[in-house]
């Protein structure tokens, strides 16, 4: 086996389908690969034939040129696949298994992994805790928007689906287990959503919609989603959410019209560092601290904020020099005065993915419908990126090997 096609970042606003190497059980040098990881042996890994691999908003940040990602980086951290080769140290995962791949790469051996903090594994990225496939500064593990991909520590990382036929039947839901469903759930869970909660979710992209569906699963009484994009807000309403267009007025005032009070019990930031402030639609100016400050103002005292939205330490396209290094003008005094709690960082996918798989398999959540999942061929990835960047209310699912039957 020698061939492999993949989606690669070629520069701001541009991705291409390239021919790339078939994976081996040793990390090779390449764009974005940490030099300390080159030559690293992976006998504990497997090679997957990709079943589905999704375009994520985090990928879009790189493609917009808003990170230090190098050209030719193979993209993709939302991966579901069929095992086609196993390394000599793999004991339990077998050829033919169909599995979900948590986007966090973790070893299962370090202190953080043993404490279920798999988003900050200490052993997979030589530069800092935490790693992911196909992502800038994450150790250089090759991305999964490809026909084949290597997954290390397979017995630990892979979530095997219990029945192949059932998995393929529900694949447009199960594909969301690699990232956005656990990430959205993490946002809602860490915000303290429970039975009877009122929840405000900033952002109606796929993660925001996943957070909204998760809040419903957790028993929220009212889920309010805010955004500037009317098409995405309509998608939130399609499964029972209330919505506000934040370009139409102060979010607190609009929340008061819905709830009778200008605040909610729980807040979720599903926007991140490319947040926009005053204005409407494409006219709104970027103001990266806007969402965080807004959430602090509308979350009730003693409440919590879940922050699955991405914030970075290196943003060459930022609005000012401070923001280029991740320093934002956050009103921490507001949060302190209201005794608010904050949870940030990568979602530890393995903390939630098995339970969420069971919720999908037993029809407790229809996440593919909630995020308007649409399967497209690998060759259509550039179009998918462009349409997603333009604000399409769609979660694009790449289907590189024909497993998804339209």
PDB file of N, CA and C in Angstrom, residues 22-28 37-48 83-90 95 141 149-154:
ATOM      1  N   UNK A  22       1.329   7.132   2.487  1.00  0.00           N
ATOM      2  CA  UNK A  22       0.534   6.212   3.305  1.00  0.00           C
ATOM      3  C   UNK A  22       1.175   6.149   4.687  1.00  0.00           C
ATOM      4  N   UNK A  23       0.380   6.122   5.759  1.00  0.00           N
ATOM      5  CA  UNK A  23       0.953   6.152   7.113  1.00  0.00           C
ATOM      6  C   UNK A  23       1.831   4.932   7.401  1.00  0.00           C
ATOM      7  N   UNK A  24       2.816   5.152   8.256  1.00  0.00           N
ATOM      8  CA  UNK A  24       3.644   4.062   8.781  1.00  0.00           C
ATOM      9  C   UNK A  24       3.639   4.152  10.304  1.00  0.00           C
ATOM     10  N   UNK A  25       4.207   3.161  10.938  1.00  0.00           N
ATOM     11  CA  UNK A  25       4.253   3.137  12.397  1.00  0.00           C
ATOM     12  C   UNK A  25       5.501   3.847  12.930  1.00  0.00           C
ATOM     13  N   UNK A  26       5.863   4.920  12.260  1.00  0.00           N
ATOM     14  CA  UNK A  26       6.961   5.783  12.700  1.00  0.00           C
ATOM     15  C   UNK A  26       6.664   7.179  12.179  1.00  0.00           C
ATOM     16  N   UNK A  27       6.801   8.195  13.034  1.00  0.00           N
ATOM     17  CA  UNK A  27       6.519   9.569  12.606  1.00  0.00           C
ATOM     18  C   UNK A  27       7.628  10.062  11.684  1.00  0.00           C
ATOM     19  N   UNK A  28       7.191  10.595  10.541  1.00  0.00           N
ATOM     20  CA  UNK A  28       8.111  11.111   9.541  1.00  0.00           C
ATOM     21  C   UNK A  28       8.179  12.635   9.629  1.00  0.00           C
ATOM     22  N   UNK A  37       9.629  14.909  17.522  1.00  0.00           N
ATOM     23  CA  UNK A  37       8.770  13.753  17.265  1.00  0.00           C
ATOM     24  C   UNK A  37       9.191  12.967  16.024  1.00  0.00           C
ATOM     25  N   UNK A  38      10.081  13.516  15.221  1.00  0.00           N
ATOM     26  CA  UNK A  38      10.505  12.827  14.003  1.00  0.00           C
ATOM     27  C   UNK A  38      11.239  11.536  14.377  1.00  0.00           C
ATOM     28  N   UNK A  39      10.831  10.437  13.774  1.00  0.00           N
ATOM     29  CA  UNK A  39      11.431   9.134  14.067  1.00  0.00           C
ATOM     30  C   UNK A  39      10.795   8.407  15.239  1.00  0.00           C
ATOM     31  N   UNK A  40       9.797   9.013  15.843  1.00  0.00           N
ATOM     32  CA  UNK A  40       9.136   8.395  16.986  1.00  0.00           C
ATOM     33  C   UNK A  40       8.418   7.118  16.552  1.00  0.00           C
ATOM     34  N   UNK A  41       8.682   6.032  17.232  1.00  0.00           N
ATOM     35  CA  UNK A  41       8.083   4.743  16.904  1.00  0.00           C
ATOM     36  C   UNK A  41       6.669   4.660  17.473  1.00  0.00           C
ATOM     37  N   UNK A  42       5.777   4.044  16.710  1.00  0.00           N
ATOM     38  CA  UNK A  42       4.378   3.952  17.124  1.00  0.00           C
ATOM     39  C   UNK A  42       3.895   2.506  17.025  1.00  0.00           C
ATOM     40  N   UNK A  43       4.514   1.578  17.746  1.00  0.00           N
ATOM     41  CA  UNK A  43       4.074   0.182  17.693  1.00  0.00           C
ATOM     42  C   UNK A  43       2.707  -0.025  18.332  1.00  0.00           C
ATOM     43  N   UNK A  44       2.283   0.957  19.123  1.00  0.00           N
ATOM     44  CA  UNK A  44       0.998   0.913  19.808  1.00  0.00           C
ATOM     45  C   UNK A  44      -0.122   1.501  18.955  1.00  0.00           C
ATOM     46  N   UNK A  45       0.176   1.826  17.695  1.00  0.00           N
ATOM     47  CA  UNK A  45      -0.794   2.497  16.850  1.00  0.00           C
ATOM     48  C   UNK A  45      -1.496   1.575  15.879  1.00  0.00           C
ATOM     49  N   UNK A  46      -2.507   2.147  15.201  1.00  0.00           N
ATOM     50  CA  UNK A  46      -3.188   1.457  14.103  1.00  0.00           C
ATOM     51  C   UNK A  46      -3.292   2.419  12.936  1.00  0.00           C
ATOM     52  N   UNK A  47      -3.502   1.850  11.766  1.00  0.00           N
ATOM     53  CA  UNK A  47      -3.802   2.646  10.579  1.00  0.00           C
ATOM     54  C   UNK A  47      -5.273   2.449  10.263  1.00  0.00           C
ATOM     55  N   UNK A  48      -5.966   3.560  10.102  1.00  0.00           N
ATOM     56  CA  UNK A  48      -7.386   3.546   9.781  1.00  0.00           C
ATOM     57  C   UNK A  48      -7.615   3.905   8.326  1.00  0.00           C
ATOM     58  N   UNK A  83     -10.285   0.050  11.087  1.00  0.00           N
ATOM     59  CA  UNK A  83      -8.912  -0.400  11.295  1.00  0.00           C
ATOM     60  C   UNK A  83      -8.503  -1.330  10.148  1.00  0.00           C
ATOM     61  N   UNK A  84      -7.391  -0.988   9.489  1.00  0.00           N
ATOM     62  CA  UNK A  84      -6.878  -1.845   8.413  1.00  0.00           C
ATOM     63  C   UNK A  84      -5.512  -2.442   8.726  1.00  0.00           C
ATOM     64  N   UNK A  85      -4.775  -1.858   9.670  1.00  0.00           N
ATOM     65  CA  UNK A  85      -3.502  -2.429  10.118  1.00  0.00           C
ATOM     66  C   UNK A  85      -3.346  -2.127  11.607  1.00  0.00           C
ATOM     67  N   UNK A  86      -2.764  -3.074  12.336  1.00  0.00           N
ATOM     68  CA  UNK A  86      -2.499  -2.854  13.760  1.00  0.00           C
ATOM     69  C   UNK A  86      -1.010  -3.019  14.027  1.00  0.00           C
ATOM     70  N   UNK A  87      -0.482  -2.169  14.917  1.00  0.00           N
ATOM     71  CA  UNK A  87       0.907  -2.284  15.320  1.00  0.00           C
ATOM     72  C   UNK A  87       1.129  -3.490  16.221  1.00  0.00           C
ATOM     73  N   UNK A  88       2.379  -3.898  16.399  1.00  0.00           N
ATOM     74  CA  UNK A  88       2.681  -5.118  17.170  1.00  0.00           C
ATOM     75  C   UNK A  88       2.323  -5.031  18.639  1.00  0.00           C
ATOM     76  N   UNK A  89       2.156  -3.823  19.179  1.00  0.00           N
ATOM     77  CA  UNK A  89       1.830  -3.686  20.598  1.00  0.00           C
ATOM     78  C   UNK A  89       0.337  -3.468  20.856  1.00  0.00           C
ATOM     79  N   UNK A  90      -0.472  -3.552  19.816  1.00  0.00           N
ATOM     80  CA  UNK A  90      -1.914  -3.364  19.985  1.00  0.00           C
ATOM     81  C   UNK A  90      -2.534  -4.705  20.381  1.00  0.00           C
ATOM     82  N   UNK A  95      -8.333  -5.543  13.334  1.00  0.00           N
ATOM     83  CA  UNK A  95      -8.630  -5.174  11.955  1.00  0.00           C
ATOM     84  C   UNK A  95     -10.128  -5.382  11.697  1.00  0.00           C
ATOM     85  N   UNK A 141       1.263  15.506  14.606  1.00  0.00           N
ATOM     86  CA  UNK A 141       0.602  14.269  14.218  1.00  0.00           C
ATOM     87  C   UNK A 141      -0.259  14.551  12.990  1.00  0.00           C
ATOM     88  N   UNK A 149      -5.099   7.241   7.940  1.00  0.00           N
ATOM     89  CA  UNK A 149      -4.477   8.028   9.002  1.00  0.00           C
ATOM     90  C   UNK A 149      -3.952   7.094  10.086  1.00  0.00           C
ATOM     91  N   UNK A 150      -2.863   7.509  10.713  1.00  0.00           N
ATOM     92  CA  UNK A 150      -2.272   6.787  11.839  1.00  0.00           C
ATOM     93  C   UNK A 150      -2.853   7.298  13.147  1.00  0.00           C
ATOM     94  N   UNK A 151      -3.249   6.368  14.023  1.00  0.00           N
ATOM     95  CA  UNK A 151      -3.725   6.707  15.368  1.00  0.00           C
ATOM     96  C   UNK A 151      -2.818   6.024  16.383  1.00  0.00           C
ATOM     97  N   UNK A 152      -2.111   6.784  17.230  1.00  0.00           N
ATOM     98  CA  UNK A 152      -1.240   6.169  18.242  1.00  0.00           C
ATOM     99  C   UNK A 152      -2.018   5.709  19.471  1.00  0.00           C
ATOM    100  N   UNK A 153      -1.366   4.900  20.296  1.00  0.00           N
ATOM    101  CA  UNK A 153      -1.965   4.420  21.557  1.00  0.00           C
ATOM    102  C   UNK A 153      -3.402   3.954  21.317  1.00  0.00           C
ATOM    103  N   UNK A 154      -3.544   3.075  20.327  1.00  0.00           N
ATOM    104  CA  UNK A 154      -4.872   2.743  19.808  1.00  0.00           C
ATOM    105  C   UNK A 154      -5.781   2.090  20.832  1.00  0.00           C
TER     106      UNK A 154
END
